[in-house]
Short mmCIF file of N, CA and C (backbone and C1' of nucleotides) in Angstrom, two decimals:
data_model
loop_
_atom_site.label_atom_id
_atom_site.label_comp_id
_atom_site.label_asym_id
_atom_site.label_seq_id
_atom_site.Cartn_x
_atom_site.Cartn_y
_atom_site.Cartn_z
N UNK A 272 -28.37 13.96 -4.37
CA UNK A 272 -27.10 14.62 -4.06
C UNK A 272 -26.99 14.82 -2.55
N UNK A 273 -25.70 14.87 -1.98
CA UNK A 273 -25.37 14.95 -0.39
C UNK A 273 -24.88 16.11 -0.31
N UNK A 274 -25.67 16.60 0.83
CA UNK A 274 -25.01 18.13 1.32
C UNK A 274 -24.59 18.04 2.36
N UNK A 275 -23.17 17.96 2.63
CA UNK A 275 -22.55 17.53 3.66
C UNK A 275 -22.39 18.61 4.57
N UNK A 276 -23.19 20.31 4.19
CA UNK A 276 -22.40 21.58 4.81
C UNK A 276 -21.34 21.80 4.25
N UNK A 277 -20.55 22.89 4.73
CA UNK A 277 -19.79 23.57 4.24
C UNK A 277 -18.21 22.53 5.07
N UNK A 278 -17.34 22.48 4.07
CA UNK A 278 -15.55 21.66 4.95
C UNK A 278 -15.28 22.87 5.65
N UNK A 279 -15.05 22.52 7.61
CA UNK A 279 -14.56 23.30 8.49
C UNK A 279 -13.05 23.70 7.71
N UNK A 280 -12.11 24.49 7.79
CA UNK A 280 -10.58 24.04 7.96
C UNK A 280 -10.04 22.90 8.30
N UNK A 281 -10.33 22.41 10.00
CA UNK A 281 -10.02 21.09 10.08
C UNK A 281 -10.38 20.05 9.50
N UNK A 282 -11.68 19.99 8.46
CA UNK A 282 -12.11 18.91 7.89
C UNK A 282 -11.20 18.94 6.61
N UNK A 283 -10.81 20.07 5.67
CA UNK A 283 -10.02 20.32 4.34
C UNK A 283 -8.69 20.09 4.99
N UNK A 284 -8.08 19.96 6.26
CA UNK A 284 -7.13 19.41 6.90
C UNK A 284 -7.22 18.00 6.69
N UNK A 285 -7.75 17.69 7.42
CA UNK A 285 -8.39 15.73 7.48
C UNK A 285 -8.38 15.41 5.76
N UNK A 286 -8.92 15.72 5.10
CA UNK A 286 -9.07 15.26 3.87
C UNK A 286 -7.41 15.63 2.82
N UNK A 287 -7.10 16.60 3.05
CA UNK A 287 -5.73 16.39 2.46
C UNK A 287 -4.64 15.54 2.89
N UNK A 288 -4.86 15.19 4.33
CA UNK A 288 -3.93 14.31 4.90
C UNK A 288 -3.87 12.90 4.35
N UNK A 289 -5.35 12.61 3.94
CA UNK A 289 -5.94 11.70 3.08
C UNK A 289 -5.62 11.02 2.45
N UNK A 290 -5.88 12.10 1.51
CA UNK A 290 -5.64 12.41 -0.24
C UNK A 290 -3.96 12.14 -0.11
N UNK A 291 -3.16 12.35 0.55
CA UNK A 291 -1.99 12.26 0.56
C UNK A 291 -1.47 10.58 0.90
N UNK A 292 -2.16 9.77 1.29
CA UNK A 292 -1.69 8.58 1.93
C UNK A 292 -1.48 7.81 0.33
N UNK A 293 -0.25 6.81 0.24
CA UNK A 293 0.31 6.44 -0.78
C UNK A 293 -0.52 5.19 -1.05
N UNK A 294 -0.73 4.95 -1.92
CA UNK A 294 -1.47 3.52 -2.73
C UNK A 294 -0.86 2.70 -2.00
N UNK A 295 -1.65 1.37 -1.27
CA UNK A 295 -1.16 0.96 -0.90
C UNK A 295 -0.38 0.70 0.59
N UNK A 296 -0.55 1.86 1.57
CA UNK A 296 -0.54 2.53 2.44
C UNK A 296 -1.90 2.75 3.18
N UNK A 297 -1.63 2.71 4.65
CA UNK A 297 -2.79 3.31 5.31
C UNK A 297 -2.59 3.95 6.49
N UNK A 298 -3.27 4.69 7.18
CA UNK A 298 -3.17 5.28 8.45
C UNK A 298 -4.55 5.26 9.05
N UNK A 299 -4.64 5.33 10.70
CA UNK A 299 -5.69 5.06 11.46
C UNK A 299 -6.09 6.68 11.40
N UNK A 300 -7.48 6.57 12.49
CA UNK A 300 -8.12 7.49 12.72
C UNK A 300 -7.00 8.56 13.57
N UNK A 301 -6.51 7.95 14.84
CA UNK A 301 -5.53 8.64 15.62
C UNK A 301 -4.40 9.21 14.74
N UNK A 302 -3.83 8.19 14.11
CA UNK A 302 -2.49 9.18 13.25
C UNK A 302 -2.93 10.00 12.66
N UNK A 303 -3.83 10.31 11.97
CA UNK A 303 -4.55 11.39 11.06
C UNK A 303 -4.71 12.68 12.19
N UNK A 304 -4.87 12.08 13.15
CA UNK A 304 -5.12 13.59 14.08
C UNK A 304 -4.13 14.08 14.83
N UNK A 305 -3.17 13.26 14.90
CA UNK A 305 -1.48 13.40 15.59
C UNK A 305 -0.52 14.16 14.81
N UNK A 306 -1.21 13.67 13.36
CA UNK A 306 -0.55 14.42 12.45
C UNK A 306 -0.17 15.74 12.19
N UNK A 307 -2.13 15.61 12.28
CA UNK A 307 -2.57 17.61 11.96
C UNK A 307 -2.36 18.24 13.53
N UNK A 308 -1.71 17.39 14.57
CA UNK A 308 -1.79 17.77 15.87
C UNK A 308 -3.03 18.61 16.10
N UNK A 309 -4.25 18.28 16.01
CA UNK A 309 -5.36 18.80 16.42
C UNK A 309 -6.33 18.03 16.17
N UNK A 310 -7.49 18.25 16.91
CA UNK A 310 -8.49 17.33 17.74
C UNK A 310 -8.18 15.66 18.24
N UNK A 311 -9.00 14.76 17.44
CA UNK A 311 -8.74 13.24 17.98
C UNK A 311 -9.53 12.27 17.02
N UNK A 312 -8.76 10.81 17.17
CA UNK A 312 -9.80 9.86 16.31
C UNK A 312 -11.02 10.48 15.81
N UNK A 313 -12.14 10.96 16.74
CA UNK A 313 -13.51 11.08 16.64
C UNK A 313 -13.37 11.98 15.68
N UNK A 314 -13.21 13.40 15.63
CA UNK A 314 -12.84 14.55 15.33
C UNK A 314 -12.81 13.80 13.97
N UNK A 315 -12.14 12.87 13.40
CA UNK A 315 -11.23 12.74 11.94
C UNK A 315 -12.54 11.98 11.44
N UNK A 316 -12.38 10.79 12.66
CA UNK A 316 -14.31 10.15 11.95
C UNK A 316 -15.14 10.98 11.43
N UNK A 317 -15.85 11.91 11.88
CA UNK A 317 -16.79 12.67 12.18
C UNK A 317 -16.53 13.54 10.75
N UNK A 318 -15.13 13.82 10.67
CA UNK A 318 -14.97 14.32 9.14
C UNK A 318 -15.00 13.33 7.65
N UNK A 319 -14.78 12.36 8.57
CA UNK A 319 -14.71 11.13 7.21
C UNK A 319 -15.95 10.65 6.76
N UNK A 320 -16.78 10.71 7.78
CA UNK A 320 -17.62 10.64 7.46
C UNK A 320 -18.94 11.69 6.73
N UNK A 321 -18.52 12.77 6.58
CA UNK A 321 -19.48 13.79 6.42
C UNK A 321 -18.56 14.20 4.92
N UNK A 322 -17.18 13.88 4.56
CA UNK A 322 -16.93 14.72 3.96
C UNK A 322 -15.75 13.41 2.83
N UNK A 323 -16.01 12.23 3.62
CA UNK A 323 -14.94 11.48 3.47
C UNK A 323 -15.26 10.40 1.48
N UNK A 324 -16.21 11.33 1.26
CA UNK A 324 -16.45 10.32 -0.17
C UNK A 324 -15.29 11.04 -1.61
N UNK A 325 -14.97 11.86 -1.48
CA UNK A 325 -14.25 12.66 -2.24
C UNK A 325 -12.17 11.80 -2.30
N UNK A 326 -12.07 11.23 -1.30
CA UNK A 326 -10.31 11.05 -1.28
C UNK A 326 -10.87 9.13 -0.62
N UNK A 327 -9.37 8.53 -1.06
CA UNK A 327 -9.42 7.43 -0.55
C UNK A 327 -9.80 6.98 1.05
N UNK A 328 -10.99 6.77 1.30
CA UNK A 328 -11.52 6.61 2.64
C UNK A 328 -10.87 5.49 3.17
N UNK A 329 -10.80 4.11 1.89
CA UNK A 329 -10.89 2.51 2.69
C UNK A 329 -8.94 3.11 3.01
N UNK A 330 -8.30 3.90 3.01
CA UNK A 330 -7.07 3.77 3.76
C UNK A 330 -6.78 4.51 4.66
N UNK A 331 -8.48 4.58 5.65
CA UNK A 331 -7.95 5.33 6.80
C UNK A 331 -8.74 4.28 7.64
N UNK A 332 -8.48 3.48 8.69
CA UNK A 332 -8.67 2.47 9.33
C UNK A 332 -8.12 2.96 11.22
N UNK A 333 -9.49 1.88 11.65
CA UNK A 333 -9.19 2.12 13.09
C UNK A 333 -7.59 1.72 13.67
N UNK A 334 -7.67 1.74 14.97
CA UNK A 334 -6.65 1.19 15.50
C UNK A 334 -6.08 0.07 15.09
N UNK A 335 -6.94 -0.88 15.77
CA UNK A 335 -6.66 -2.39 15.67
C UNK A 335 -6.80 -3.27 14.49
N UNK A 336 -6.71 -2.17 13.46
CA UNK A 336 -6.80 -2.61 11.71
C UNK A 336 -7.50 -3.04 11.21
N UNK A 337 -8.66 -2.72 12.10
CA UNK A 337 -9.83 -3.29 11.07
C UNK A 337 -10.36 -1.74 10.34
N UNK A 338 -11.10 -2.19 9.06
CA UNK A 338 -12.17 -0.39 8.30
C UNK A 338 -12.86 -0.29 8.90
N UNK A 339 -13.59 0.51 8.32
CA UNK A 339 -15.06 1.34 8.80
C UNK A 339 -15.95 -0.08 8.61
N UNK A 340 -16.72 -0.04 10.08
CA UNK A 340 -17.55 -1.44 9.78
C UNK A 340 -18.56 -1.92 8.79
N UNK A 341 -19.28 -0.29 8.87
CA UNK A 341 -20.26 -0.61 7.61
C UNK A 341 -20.03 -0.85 6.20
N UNK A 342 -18.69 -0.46 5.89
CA UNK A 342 -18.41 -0.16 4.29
C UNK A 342 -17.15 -1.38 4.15
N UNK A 343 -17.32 -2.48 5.36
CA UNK A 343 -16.37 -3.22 5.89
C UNK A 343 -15.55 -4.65 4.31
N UNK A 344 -16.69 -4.57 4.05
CA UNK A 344 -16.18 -5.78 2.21
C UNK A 344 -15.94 -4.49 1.36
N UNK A 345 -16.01 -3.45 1.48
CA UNK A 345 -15.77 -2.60 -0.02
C UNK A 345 -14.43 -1.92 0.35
N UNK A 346 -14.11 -2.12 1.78
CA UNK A 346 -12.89 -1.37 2.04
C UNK A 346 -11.76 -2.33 1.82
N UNK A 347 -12.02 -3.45 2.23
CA UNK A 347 -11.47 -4.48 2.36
C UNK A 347 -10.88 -4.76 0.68
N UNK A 348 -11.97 -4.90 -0.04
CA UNK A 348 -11.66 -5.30 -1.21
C UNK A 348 -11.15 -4.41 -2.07
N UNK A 349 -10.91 -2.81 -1.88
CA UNK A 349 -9.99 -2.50 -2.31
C UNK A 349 -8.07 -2.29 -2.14
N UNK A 350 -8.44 -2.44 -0.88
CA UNK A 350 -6.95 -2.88 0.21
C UNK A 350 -6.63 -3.94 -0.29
N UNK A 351 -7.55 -5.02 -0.70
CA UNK A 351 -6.61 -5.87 -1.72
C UNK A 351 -6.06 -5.80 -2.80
N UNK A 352 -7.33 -4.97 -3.60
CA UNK A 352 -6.35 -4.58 -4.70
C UNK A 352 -5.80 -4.03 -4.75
N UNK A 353 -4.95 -3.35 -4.05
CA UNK A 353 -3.80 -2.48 -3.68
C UNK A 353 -2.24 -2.68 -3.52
N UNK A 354 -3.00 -4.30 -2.79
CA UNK A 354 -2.07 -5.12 -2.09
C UNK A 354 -1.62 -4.47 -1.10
N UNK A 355 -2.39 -4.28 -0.28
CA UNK A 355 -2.01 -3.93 1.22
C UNK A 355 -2.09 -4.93 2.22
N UNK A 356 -1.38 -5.54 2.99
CA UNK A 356 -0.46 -6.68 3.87
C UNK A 356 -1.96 -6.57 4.61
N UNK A 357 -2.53 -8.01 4.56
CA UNK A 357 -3.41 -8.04 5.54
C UNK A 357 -3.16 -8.94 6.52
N UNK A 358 -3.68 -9.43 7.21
CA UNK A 358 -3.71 -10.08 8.60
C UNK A 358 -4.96 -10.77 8.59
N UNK A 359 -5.28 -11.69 10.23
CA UNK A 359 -6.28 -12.38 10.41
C UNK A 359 -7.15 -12.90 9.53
N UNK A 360 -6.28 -13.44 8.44
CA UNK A 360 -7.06 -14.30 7.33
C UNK A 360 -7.98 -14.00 6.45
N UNK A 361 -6.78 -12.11 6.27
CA UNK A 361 -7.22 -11.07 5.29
C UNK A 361 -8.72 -10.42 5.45
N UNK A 362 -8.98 -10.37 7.16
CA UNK A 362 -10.34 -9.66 7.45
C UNK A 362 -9.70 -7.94 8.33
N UNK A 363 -8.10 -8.27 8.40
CA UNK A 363 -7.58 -6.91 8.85
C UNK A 363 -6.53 -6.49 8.50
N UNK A 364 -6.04 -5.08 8.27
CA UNK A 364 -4.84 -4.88 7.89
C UNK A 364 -4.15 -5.11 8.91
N UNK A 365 -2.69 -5.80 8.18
CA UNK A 365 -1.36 -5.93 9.08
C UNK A 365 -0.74 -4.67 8.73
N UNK A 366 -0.98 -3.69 10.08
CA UNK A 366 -0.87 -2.11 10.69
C UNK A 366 0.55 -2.10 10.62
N UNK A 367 1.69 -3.12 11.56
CA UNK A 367 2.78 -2.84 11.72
C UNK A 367 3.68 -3.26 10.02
N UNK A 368 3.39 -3.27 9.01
CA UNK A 368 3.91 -3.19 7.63
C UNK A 368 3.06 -2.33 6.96
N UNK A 369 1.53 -1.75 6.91
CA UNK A 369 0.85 -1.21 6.23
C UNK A 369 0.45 0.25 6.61
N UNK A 370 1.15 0.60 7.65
CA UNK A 370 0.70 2.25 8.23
C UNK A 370 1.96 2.92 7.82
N UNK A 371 1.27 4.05 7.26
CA UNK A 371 2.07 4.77 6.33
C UNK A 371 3.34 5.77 7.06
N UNK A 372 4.22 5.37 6.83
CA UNK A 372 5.20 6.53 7.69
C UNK A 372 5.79 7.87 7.29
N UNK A 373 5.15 8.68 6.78
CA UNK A 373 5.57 9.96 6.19
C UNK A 373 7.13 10.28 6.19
N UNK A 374 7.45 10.70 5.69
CA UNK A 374 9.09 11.34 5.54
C UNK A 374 8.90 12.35 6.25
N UNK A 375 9.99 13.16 6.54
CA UNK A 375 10.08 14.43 6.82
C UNK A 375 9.80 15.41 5.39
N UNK A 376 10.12 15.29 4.47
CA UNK A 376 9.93 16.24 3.42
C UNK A 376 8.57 15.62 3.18
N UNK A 377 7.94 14.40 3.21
CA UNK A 377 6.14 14.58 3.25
C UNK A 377 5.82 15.12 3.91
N UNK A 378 6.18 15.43 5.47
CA UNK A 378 5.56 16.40 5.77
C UNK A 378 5.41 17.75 5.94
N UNK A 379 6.96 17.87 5.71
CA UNK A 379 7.01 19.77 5.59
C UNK A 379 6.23 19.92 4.23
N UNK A 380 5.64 19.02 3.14
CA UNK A 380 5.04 19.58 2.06
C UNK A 380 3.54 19.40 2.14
N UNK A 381 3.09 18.17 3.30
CA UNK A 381 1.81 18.18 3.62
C UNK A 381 1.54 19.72 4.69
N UNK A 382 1.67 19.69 5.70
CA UNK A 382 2.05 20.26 6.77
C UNK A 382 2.15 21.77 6.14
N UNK A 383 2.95 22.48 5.81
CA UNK A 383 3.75 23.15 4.91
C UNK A 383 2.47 23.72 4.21
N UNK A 384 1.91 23.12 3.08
CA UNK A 384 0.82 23.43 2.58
C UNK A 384 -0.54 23.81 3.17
N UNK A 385 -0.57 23.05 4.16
CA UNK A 385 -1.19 23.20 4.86
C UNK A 385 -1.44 24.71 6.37
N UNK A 386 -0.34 24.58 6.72
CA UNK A 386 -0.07 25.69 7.92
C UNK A 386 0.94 26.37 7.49
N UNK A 387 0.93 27.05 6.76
CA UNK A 387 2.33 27.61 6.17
C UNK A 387 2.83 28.81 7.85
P DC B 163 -22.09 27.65 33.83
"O5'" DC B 163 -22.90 26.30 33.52
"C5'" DC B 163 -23.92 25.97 34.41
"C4'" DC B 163 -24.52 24.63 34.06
"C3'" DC B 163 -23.46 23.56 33.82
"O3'" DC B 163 -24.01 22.32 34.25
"C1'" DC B 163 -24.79 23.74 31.95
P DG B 164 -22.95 21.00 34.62
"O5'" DG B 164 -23.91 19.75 34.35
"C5'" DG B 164 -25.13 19.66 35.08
"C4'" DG B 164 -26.13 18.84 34.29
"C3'" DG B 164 -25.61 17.44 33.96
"O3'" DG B 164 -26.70 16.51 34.09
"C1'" DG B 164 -26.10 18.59 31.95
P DT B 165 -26.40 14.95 33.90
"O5'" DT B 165 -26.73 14.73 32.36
"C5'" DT B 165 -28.05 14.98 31.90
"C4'" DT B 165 -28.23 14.46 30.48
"C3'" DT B 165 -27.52 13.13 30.20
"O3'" DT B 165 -28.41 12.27 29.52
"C1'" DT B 165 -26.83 14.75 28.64
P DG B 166 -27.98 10.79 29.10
"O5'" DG B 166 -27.85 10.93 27.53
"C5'" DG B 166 -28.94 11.49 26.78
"C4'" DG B 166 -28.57 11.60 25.31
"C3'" DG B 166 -27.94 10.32 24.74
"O3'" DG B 166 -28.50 10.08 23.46
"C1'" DG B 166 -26.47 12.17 24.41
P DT B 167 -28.20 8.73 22.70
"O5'" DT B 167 -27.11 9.20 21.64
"C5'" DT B 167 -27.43 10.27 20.75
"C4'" DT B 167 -26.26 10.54 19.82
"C3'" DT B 167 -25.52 9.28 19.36
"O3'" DT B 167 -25.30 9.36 17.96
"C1'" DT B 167 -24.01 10.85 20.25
P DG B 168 -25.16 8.03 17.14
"O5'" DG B 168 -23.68 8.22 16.60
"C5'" DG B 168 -23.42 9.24 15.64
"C4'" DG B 168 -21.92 9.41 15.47
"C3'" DG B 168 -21.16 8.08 15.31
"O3'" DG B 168 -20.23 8.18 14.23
"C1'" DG B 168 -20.23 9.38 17.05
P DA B 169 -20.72 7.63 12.83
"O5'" DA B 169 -19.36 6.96 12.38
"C5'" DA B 169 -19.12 5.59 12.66
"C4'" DA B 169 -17.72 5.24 12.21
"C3'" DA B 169 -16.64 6.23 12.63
"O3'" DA B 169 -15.50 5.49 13.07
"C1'" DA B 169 -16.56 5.94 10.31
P DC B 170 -15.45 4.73 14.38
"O5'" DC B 170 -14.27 5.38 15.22
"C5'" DC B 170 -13.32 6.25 14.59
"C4'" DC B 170 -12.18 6.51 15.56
"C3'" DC B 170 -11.34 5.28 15.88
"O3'" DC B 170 -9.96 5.65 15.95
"C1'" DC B 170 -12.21 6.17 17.85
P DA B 171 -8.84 4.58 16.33
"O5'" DA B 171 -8.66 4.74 17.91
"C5'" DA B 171 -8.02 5.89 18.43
"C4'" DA B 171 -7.42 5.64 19.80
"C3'" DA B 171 -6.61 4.35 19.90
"O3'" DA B 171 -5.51 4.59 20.75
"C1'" DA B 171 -8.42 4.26 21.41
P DC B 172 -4.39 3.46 21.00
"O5'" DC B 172 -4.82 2.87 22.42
"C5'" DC B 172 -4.98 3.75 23.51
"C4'" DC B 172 -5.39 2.95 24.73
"C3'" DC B 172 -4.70 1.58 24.81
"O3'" DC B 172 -4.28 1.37 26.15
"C1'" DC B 172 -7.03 1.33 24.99
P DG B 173 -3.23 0.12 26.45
"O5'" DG B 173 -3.77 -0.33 27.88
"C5'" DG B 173 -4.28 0.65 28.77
"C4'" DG B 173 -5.23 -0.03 29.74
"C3'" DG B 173 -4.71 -1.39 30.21
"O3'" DG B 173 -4.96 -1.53 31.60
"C1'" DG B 173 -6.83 -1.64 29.13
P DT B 174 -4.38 -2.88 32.32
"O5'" DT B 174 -5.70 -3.77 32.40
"C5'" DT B 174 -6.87 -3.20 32.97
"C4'" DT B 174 -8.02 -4.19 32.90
"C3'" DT B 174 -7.63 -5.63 33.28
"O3'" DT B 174 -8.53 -6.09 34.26
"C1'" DT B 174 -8.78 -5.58 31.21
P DA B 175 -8.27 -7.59 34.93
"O5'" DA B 175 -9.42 -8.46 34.24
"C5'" DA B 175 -10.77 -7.99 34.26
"C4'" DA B 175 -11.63 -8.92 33.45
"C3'" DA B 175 -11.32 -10.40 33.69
"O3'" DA B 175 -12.53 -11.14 33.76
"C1'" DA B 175 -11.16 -9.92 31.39
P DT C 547 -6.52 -11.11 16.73
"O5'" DT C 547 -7.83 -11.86 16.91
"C5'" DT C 547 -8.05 -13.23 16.87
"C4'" DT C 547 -9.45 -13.50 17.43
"C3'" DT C 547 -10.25 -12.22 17.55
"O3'" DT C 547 -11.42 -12.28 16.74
"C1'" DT C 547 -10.03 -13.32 19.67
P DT C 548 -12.30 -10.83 16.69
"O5'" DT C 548 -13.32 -10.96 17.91
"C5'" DT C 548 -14.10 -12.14 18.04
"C4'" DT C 548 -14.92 -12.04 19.31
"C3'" DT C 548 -15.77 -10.78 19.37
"O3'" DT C 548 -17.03 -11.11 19.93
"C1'" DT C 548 -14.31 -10.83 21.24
P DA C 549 -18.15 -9.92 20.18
"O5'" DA C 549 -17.89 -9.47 21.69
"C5'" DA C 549 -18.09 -10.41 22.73
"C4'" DA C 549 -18.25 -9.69 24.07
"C3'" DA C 549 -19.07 -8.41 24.00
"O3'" DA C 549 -19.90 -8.33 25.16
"C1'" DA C 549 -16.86 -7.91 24.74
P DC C 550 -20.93 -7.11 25.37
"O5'" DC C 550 -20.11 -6.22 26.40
"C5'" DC C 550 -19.37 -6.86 27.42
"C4'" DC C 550 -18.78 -5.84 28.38
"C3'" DC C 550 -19.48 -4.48 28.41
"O3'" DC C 550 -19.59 -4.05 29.74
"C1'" DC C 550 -17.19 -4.19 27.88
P DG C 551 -20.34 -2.63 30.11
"O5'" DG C 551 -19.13 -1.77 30.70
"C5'" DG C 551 -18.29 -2.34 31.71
"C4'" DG C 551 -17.13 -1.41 32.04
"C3'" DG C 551 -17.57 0.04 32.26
"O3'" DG C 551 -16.82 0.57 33.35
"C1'" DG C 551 -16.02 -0.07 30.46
P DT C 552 -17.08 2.07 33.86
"O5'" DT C 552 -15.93 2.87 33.12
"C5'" DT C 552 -14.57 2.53 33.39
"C4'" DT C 552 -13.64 3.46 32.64
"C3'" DT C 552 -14.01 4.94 32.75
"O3'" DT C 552 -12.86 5.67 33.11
"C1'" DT C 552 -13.74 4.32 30.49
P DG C 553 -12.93 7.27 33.29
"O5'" DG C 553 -12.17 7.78 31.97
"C5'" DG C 553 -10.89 7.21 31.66
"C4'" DG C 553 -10.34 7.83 30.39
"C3'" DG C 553 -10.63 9.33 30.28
"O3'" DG C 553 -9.43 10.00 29.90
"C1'" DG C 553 -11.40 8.20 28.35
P DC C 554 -9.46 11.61 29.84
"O5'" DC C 554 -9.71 11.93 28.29
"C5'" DC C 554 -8.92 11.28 27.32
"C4'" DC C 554 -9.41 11.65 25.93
"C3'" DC C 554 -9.87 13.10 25.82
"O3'" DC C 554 -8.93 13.84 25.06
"C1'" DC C 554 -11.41 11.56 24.79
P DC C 555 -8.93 15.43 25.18
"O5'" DC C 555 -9.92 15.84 23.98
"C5'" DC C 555 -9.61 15.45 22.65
"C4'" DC C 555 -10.74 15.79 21.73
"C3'" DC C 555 -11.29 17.21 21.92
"O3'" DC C 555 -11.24 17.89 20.70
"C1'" DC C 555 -13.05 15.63 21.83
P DA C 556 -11.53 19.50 20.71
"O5'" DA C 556 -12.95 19.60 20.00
"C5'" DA C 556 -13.08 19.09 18.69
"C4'" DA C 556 -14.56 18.95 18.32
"C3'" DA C 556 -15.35 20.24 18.51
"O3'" DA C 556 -15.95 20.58 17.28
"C1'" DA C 556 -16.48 18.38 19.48
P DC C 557 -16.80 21.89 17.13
"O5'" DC C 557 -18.27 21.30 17.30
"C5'" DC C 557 -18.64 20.21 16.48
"C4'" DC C 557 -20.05 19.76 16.79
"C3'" DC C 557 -21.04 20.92 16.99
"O3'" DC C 557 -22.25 20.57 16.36
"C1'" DC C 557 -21.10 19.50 18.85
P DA C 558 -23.33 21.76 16.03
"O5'" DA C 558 -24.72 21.04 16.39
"C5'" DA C 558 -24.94 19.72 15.92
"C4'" DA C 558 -26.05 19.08 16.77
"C3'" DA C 558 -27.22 20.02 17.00
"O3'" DA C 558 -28.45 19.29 16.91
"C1'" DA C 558 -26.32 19.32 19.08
P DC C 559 -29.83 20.08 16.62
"O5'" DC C 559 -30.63 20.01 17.99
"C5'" DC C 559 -29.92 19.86 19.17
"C4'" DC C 559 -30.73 19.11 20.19
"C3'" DC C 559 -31.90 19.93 20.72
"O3'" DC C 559 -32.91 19.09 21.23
"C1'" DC C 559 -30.24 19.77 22.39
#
DNA sequence: CGTGTGACACGTA
DNA sequence: TTACGTGCCACAC
């Protein structure tokens, strides 16, 4: 069993933002933290990784659309079955069709729930 | 209080 | 496209 410590706030932040991304859909490390407007990429890594086995991980991806390197065929291969728009001969997501764009009422109900 | 580390981002070559 | 340097933020020593 993994004892990851106790979820900061900002980490039960990071992980609902998550948990919220639509099948099929993805968002990078940076949008995840632009979102919650607090900390940065690292900050969200650092939670994904310690805390990130619980909510869909393979749909939070770097910048330049590639996954997490190590978990790089298991992320991949579920982004396919998803059917999420890949790119470079399906070794990266195609970001500008596959990054998730929240509504405004997603986010006053993410957000909202979150920071009332 | 300096230094290293990390599931990152970005510009430049 | 890949590789490298620099910036960034938080945290452990």
């Amino acid at each position: 069993m993994s004892d990851a410590g106790l979820p900061t706030p900002f980490a039960e932040q990071v992980l609902d933002v998550v948990a919220a991304i639509p099948r099929g859909r993805v968002l990078t490390y940076g949008d995840v933290a632009r979102l919650l407007e607090q900390g940065g990429p690292r900050q969200v890594g650092t939670v994904m990784s310690r805390f990130g086995g619980g909510v869909p991980w393979w749909r939070v991806i770097r910048a330049d659309g590639r996954p997490v390197a190590s978990l790089e065929a298991d992320a991949l291969a579920r982004l396919r079955r998803e059917r999420v728009p890949l790119a470079g001969g399906g070794s990266r997501v195609d970001l500008s069709r596959a990054r998730w764009q929240p509504s405004p009422a997603d986010l006053s109900e993410l957000l909202g729930g979150l920071r009332p």
